[in-house]
mmCIF file of C-alpha atoms in Angstrom:
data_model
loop_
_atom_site.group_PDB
_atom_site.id
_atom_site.type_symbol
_atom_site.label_atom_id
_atom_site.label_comp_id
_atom_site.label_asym_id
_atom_site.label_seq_id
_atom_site.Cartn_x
_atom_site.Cartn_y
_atom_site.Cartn_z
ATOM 1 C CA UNK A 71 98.047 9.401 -91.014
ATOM 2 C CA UNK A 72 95.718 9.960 -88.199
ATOM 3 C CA UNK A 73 94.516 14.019 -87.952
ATOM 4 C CA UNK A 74 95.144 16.249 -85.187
ATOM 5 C CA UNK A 75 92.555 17.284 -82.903
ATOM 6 C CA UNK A 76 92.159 20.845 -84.342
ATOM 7 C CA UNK A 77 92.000 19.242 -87.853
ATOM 8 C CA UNK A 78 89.180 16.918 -86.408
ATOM 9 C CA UNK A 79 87.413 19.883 -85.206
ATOM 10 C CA UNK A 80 87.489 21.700 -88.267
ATOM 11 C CA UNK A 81 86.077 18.920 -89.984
ATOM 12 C CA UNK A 82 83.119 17.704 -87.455
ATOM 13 C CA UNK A 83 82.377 21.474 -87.204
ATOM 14 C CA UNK A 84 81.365 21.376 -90.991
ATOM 15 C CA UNK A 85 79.633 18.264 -90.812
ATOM 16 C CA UNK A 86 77.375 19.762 -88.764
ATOM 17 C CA UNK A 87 77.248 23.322 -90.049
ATOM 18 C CA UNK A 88 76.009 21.399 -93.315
ATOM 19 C CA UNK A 89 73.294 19.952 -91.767
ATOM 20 C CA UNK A 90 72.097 23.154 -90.386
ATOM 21 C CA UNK A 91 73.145 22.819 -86.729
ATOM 22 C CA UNK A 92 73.171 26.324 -85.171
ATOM 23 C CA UNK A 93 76.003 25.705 -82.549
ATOM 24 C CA UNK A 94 78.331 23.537 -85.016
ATOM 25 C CA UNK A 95 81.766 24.747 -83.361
ATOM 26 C CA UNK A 96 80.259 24.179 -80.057
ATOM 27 C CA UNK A 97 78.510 20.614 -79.827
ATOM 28 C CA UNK A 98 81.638 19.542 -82.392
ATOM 29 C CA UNK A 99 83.607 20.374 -79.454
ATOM 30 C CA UNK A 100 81.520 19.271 -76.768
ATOM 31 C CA UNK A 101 81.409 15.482 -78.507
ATOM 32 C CA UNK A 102 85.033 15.549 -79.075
ATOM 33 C CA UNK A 103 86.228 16.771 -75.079
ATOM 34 C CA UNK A 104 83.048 13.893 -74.499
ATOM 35 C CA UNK A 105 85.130 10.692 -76.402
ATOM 36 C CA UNK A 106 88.396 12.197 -74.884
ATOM 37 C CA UNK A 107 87.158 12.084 -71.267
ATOM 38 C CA UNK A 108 88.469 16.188 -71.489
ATOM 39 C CA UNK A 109 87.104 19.389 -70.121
ATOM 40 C CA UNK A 110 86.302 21.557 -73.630
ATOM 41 C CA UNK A 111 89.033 24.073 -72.837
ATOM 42 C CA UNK A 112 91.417 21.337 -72.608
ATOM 43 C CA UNK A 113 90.939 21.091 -76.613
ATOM 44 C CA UNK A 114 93.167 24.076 -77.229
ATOM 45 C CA UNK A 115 95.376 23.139 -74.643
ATOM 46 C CA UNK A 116 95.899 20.051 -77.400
ATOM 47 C CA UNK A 117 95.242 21.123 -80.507
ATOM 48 C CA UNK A 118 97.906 19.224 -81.998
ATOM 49 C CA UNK A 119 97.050 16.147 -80.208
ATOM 50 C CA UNK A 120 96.765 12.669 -82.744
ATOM 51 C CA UNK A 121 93.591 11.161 -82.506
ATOM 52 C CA UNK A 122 94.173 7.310 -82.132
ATOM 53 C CA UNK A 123 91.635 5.091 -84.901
ATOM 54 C CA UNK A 124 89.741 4.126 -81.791
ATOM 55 C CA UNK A 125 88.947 7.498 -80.992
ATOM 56 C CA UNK A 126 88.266 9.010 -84.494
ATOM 57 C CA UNK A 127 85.625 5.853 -85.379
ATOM 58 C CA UNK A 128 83.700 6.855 -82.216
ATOM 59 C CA UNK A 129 84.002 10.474 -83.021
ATOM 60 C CA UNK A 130 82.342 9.838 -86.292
ATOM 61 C CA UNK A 131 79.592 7.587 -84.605
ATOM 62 C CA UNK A 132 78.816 10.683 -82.123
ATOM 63 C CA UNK A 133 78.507 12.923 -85.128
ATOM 64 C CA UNK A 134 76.896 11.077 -87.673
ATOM 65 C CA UNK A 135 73.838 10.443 -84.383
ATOM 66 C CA UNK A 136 74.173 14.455 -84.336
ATOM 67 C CA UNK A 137 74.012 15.141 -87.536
ATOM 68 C CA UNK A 138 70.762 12.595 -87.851
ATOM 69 C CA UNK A 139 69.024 14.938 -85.341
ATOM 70 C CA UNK A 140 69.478 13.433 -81.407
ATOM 71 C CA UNK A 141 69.818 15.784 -78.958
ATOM 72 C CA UNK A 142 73.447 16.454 -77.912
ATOM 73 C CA UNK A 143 72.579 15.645 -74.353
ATOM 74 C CA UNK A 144 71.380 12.096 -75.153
ATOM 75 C CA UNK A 145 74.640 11.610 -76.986
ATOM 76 C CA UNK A 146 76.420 12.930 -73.741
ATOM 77 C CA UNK A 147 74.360 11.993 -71.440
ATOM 78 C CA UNK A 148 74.265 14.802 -69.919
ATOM 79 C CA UNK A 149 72.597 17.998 -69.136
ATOM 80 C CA UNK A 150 73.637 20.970 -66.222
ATOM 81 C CA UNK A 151 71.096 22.278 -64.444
ATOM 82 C CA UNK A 152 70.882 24.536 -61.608
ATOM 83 C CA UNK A 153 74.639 24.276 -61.701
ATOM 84 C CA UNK A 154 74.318 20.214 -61.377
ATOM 85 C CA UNK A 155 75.145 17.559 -63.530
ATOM 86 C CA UNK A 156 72.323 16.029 -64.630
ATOM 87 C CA UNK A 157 72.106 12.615 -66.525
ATOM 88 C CA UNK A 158 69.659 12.621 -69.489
ATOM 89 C CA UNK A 159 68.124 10.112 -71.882
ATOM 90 C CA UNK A 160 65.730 9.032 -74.346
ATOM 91 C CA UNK A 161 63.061 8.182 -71.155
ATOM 92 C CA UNK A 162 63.407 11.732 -70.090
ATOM 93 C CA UNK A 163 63.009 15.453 -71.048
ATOM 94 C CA UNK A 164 66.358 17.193 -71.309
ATOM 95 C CA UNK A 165 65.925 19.695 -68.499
ATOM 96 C CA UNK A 166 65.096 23.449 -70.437
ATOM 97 C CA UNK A 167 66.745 26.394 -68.603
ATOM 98 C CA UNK A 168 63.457 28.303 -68.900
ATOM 99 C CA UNK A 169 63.015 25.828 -65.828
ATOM 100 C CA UNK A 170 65.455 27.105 -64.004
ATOM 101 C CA UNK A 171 63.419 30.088 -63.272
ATOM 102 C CA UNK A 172 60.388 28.173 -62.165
ATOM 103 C CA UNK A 173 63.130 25.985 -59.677
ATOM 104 C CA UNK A 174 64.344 29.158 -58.651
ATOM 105 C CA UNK A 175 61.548 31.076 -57.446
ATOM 106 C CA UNK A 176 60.583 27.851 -55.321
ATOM 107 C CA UNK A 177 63.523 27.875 -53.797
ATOM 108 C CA UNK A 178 63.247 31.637 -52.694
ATOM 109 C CA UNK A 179 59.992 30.839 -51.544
ATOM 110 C CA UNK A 180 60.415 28.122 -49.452
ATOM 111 C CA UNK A 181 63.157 29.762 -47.876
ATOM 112 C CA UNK A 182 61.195 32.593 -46.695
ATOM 113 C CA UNK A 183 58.483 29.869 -45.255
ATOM 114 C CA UNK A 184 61.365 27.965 -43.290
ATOM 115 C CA UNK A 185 61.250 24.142 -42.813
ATOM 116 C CA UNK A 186 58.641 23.147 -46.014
ATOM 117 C CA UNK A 187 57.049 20.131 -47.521
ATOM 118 C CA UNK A 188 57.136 20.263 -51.547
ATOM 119 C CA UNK A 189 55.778 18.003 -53.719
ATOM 120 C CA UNK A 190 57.135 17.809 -57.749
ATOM 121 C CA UNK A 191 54.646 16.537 -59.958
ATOM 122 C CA UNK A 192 55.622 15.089 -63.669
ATOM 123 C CA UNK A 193 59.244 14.788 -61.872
ATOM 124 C CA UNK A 194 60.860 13.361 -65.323
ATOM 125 C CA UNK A 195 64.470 13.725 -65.206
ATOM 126 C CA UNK A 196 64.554 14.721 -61.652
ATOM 127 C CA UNK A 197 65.842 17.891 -62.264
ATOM 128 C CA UNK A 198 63.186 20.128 -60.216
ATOM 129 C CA UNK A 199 63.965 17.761 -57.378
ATOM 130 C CA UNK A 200 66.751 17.255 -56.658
ATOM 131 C CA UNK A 201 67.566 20.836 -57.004
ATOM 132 C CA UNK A 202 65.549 21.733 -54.898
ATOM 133 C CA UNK A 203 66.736 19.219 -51.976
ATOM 134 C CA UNK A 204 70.248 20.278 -53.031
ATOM 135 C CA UNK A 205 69.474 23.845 -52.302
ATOM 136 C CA UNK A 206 67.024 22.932 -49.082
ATOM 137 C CA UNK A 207 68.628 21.168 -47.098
ATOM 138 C CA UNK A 208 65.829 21.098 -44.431
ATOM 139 C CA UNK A 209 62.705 20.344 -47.242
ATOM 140 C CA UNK A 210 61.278 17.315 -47.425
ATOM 141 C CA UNK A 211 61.103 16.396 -50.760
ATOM 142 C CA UNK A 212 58.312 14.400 -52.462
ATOM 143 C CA UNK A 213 58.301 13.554 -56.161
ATOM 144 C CA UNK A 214 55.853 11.693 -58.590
ATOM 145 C CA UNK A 215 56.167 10.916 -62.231
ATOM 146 C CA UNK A 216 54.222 7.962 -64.118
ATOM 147 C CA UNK A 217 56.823 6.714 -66.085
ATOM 148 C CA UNK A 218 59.185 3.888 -64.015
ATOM 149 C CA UNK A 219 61.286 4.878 -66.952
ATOM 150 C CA UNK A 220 61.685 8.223 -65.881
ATOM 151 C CA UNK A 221 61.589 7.505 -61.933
ATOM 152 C CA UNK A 222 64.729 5.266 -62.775
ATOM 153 C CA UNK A 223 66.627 8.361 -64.214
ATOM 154 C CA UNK A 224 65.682 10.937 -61.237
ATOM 155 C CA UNK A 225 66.487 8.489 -58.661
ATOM 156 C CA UNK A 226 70.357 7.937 -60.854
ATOM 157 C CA UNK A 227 70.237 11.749 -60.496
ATOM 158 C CA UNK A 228 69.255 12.251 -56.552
ATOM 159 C CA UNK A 229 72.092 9.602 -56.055
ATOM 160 C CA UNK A 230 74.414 11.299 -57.583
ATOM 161 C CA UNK A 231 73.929 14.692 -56.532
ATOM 162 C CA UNK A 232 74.069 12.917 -53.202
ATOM 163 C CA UNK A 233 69.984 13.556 -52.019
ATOM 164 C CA UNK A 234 68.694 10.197 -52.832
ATOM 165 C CA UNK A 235 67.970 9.794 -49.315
ATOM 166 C CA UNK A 236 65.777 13.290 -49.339
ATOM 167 C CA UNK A 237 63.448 12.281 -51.417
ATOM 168 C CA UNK A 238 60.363 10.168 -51.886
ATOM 169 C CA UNK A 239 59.289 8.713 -55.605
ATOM 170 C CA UNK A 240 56.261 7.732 -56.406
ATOM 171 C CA UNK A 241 54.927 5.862 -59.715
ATOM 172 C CA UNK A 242 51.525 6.913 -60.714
ATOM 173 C CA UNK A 243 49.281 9.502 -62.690
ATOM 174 C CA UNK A 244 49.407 12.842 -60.770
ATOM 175 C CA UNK A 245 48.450 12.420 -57.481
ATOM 176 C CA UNK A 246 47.250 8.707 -58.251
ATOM 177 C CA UNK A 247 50.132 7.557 -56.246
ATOM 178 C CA UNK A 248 49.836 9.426 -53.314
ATOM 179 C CA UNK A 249 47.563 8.006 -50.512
ATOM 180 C CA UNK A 250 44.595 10.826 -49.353
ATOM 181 C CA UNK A 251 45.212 9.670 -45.825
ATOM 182 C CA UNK A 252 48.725 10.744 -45.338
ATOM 183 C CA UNK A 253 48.855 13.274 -47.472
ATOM 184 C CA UNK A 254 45.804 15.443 -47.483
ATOM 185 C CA UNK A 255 46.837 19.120 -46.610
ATOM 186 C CA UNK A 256 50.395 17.793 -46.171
ATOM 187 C CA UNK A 257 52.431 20.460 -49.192
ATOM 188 C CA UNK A 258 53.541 23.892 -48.295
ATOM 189 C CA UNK A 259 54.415 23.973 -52.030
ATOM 190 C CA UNK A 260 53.474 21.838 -55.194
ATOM 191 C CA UNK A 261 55.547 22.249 -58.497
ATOM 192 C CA UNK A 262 55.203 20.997 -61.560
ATOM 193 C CA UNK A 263 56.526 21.212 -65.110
ATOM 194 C CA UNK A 264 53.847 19.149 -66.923
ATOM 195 C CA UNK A 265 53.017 18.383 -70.317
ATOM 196 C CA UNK A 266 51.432 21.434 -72.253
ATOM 197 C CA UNK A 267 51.781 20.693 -75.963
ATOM 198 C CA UNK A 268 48.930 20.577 -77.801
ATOM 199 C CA UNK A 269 48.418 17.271 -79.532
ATOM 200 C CA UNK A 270 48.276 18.430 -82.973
ATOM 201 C CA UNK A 271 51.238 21.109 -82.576
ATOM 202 C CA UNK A 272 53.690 17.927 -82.107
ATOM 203 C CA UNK A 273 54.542 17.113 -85.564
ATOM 204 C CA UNK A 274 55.409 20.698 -85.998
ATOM 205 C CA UNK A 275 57.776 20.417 -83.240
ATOM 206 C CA UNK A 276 62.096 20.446 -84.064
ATOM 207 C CA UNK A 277 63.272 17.400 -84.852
ATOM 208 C CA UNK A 278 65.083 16.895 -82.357
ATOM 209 C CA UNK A 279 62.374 17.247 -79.670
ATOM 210 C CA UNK A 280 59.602 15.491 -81.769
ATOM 211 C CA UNK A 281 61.662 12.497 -83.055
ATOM 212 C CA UNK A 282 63.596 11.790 -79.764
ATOM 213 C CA UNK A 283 62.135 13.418 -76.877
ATOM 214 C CA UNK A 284 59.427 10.769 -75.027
ATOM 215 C CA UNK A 285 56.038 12.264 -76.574
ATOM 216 C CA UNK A 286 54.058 11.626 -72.983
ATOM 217 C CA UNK A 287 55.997 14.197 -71.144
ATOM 218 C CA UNK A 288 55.365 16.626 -74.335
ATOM 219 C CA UNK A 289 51.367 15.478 -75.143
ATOM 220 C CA UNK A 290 48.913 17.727 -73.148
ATOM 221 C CA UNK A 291 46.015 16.752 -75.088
ATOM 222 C CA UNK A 292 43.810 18.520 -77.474
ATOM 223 C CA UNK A 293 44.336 22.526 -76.141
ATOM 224 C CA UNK A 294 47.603 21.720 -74.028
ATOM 225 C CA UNK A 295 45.798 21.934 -70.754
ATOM 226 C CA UNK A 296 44.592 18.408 -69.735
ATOM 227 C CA UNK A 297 47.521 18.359 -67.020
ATOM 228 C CA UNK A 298 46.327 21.933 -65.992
ATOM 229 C CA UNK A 299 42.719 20.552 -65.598
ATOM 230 C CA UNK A 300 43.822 17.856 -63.215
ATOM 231 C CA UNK A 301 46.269 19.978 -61.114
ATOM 232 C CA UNK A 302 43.695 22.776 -60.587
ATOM 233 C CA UNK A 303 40.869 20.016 -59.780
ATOM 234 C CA UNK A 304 42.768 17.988 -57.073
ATOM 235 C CA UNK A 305 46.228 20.394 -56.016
ATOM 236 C CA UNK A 306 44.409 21.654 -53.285
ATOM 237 C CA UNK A 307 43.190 18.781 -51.299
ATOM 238 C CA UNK A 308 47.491 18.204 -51.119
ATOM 239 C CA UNK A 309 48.222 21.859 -50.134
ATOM 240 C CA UNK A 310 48.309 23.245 -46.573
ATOM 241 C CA UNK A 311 46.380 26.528 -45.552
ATOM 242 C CA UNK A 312 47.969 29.114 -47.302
ATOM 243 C CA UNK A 313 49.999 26.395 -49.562
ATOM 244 C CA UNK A 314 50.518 27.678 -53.641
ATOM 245 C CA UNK A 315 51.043 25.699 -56.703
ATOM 246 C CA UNK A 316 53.832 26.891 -59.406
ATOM 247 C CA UNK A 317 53.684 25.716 -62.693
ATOM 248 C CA UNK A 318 55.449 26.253 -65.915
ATOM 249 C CA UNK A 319 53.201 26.703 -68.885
ATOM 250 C CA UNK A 320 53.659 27.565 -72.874
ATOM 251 C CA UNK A 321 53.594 30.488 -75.322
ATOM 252 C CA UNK A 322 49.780 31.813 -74.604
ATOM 253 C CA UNK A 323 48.709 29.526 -72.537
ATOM 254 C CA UNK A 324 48.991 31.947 -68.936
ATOM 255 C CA UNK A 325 45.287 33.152 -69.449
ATOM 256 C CA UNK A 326 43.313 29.959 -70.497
ATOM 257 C CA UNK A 327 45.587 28.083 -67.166
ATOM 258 C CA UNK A 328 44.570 31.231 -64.700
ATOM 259 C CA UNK A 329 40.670 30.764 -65.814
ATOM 260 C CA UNK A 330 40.773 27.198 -65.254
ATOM 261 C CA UNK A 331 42.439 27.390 -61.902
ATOM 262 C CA UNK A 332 40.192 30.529 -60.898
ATOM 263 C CA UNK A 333 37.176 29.685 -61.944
ATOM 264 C CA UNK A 334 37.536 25.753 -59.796
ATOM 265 C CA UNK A 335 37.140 27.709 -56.626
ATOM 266 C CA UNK A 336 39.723 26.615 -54.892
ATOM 267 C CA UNK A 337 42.161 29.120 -55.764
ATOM 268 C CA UNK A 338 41.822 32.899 -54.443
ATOM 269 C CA UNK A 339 44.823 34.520 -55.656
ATOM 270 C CA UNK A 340 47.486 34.145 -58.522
ATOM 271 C CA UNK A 341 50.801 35.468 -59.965
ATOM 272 C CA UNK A 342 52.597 35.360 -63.619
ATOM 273 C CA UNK A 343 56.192 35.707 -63.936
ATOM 274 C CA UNK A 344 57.988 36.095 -67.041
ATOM 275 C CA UNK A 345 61.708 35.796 -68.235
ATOM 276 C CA UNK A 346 64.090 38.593 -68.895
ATOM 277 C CA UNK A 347 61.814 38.817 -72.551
ATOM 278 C CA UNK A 348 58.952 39.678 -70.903
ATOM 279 C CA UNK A 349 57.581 36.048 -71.948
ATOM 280 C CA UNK A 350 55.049 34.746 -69.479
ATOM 281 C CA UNK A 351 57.194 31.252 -68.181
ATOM 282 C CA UNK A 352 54.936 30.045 -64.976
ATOM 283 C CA UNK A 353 52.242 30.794 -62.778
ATOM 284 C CA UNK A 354 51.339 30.247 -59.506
ATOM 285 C CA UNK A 355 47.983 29.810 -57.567
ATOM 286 C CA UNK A 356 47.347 29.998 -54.083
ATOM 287 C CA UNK A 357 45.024 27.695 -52.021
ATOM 288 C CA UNK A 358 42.029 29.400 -50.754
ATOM 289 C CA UNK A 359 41.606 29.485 -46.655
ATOM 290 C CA UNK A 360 39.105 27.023 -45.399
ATOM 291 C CA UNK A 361 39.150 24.681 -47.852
#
């Protein structure tokens, strides 16, 4: 006899409480409300609902990849951000909410600027993006990422949050792709989440981010800082007078990033905001006048 659904439950929800999965009950129901096609409250609203051989065998499947270690948002394929739905996979960074604050004070700021030009650097999953263009309706939106996997996703993701039309991709390294002649002095605002792991703190990383996450949007080189480097170098050729860049960083890292960005020149003033914890989750630099 096939089980229930709340039997099912009961049973995934140890599967995964065995292998040490923190939110068992949760992603057990999450996977289950996923094969179903259900909202999660729905679940209780069935609990005595038989699950048909078809479903329990991909059930299983879902659990045994969870169980294994892969993200529950690659097995969904998705991932809510800002409020949005946000496809995710294996090309992409699943969207962290620590950058929600990061997209959030961007947002604030541009509004208080008016009609703005922002540019999204290491775009991955699209996620900065597109909320951004959902939020601004009057931005124009630029975003670069050099990974035509990852361009694929964001572009699935302006499309259908309905601001595909808002925003320009480009493929390259940084600001590789984007030609000095159009857009030198062009951003009100650049933002960026970019890679800040440092190389040999990967393979001490979860599971679940080192064995499945794409290692080139984690990997940023030797100290963490490489992207840093770059950004700090070149960001200000691509900012208007009186333009900032916001970027998220890691654990420690606020210090080493403000010297590096301070000491180019090209940067007169700074900020560090921190979460709710009082951890330090991005910084942002302003663009000297004149230069």
């Amino acid at each position: 006899m096939n089980p229930v659904l709340i039997q099912a439950l009961s049973d995934a929800r140890r599967t995964l409480e065995e292998k040490g999965i923190e939110s068992a009950r949760l992603e057990s129901e999450l996977l289950l409300a996923h094969i179903l096609g259900w909202e999660r409250h729905q679940l209780y609203l069935n609990k005595d609902y038989v699950l048909t051989p078809g479903q329990i065998d991909a059930y299983k499947s879902l659990l045994e990849r969870r169980a294994a270690g892969e993200p529950l948002q690659y097995i969904t394929g998705v991932r809510y951000f800002m409020g949005l739905p946000f496809y995710v996979d294996s090309r992409v960074l699943i969207p962290r909410w620590e950058t929600e604050l990061l997209t959030e004070y961007t947002i604030s700021r541009a509004r208080e600027k008016g009609r703005v030009s922002i540019l999204d650097l290491c775009t991955g999953s699209g996620a900065i993006a597109v909320s951004l263009a959902v939020n601004l309706p009057d931005a124009e939106i630029t975003a670069a990422d050099i990974e035509q996997g990852a361009l694929e996703v964001a572009k699935k993701n302006a499309e259908e949050n309905g601001v595909l039309s808002r925003i320009s991709f480009y493929q390259g390294d940084l600001f590789a792709p984007l030609p000095p002649e159009k857009f030198k002095g062009y951003f009100d605002i650049i933002v960026s989440n970019p890679p800040y792991v440092p190389t040999g703190e990967i393979g001490r990383l979860m599971t679940e981010v080192r064995d499945y996450e794409p290692i080139s949007a984690l990997d940023g080189g030797e100290d963490g800082l490489d992207f840093y480097r770059r950004i700090a170098r070149d960001g200000w050729r691509y900012l208007k007078a009186g333009g900032f860049i916001a970027l998220e960083i890691g654990y420690g890292q606020s210090n080493k990033i403000q010297d590096i960005f301070l000491k180019s020149g090209y940067y007169h003033r700074h900020e560090c905001h921190k979460d709710l914890a009082g951890i330090e989750r991005f910084v942002v630099f302003y663009k000297k006048q004149g230069e």
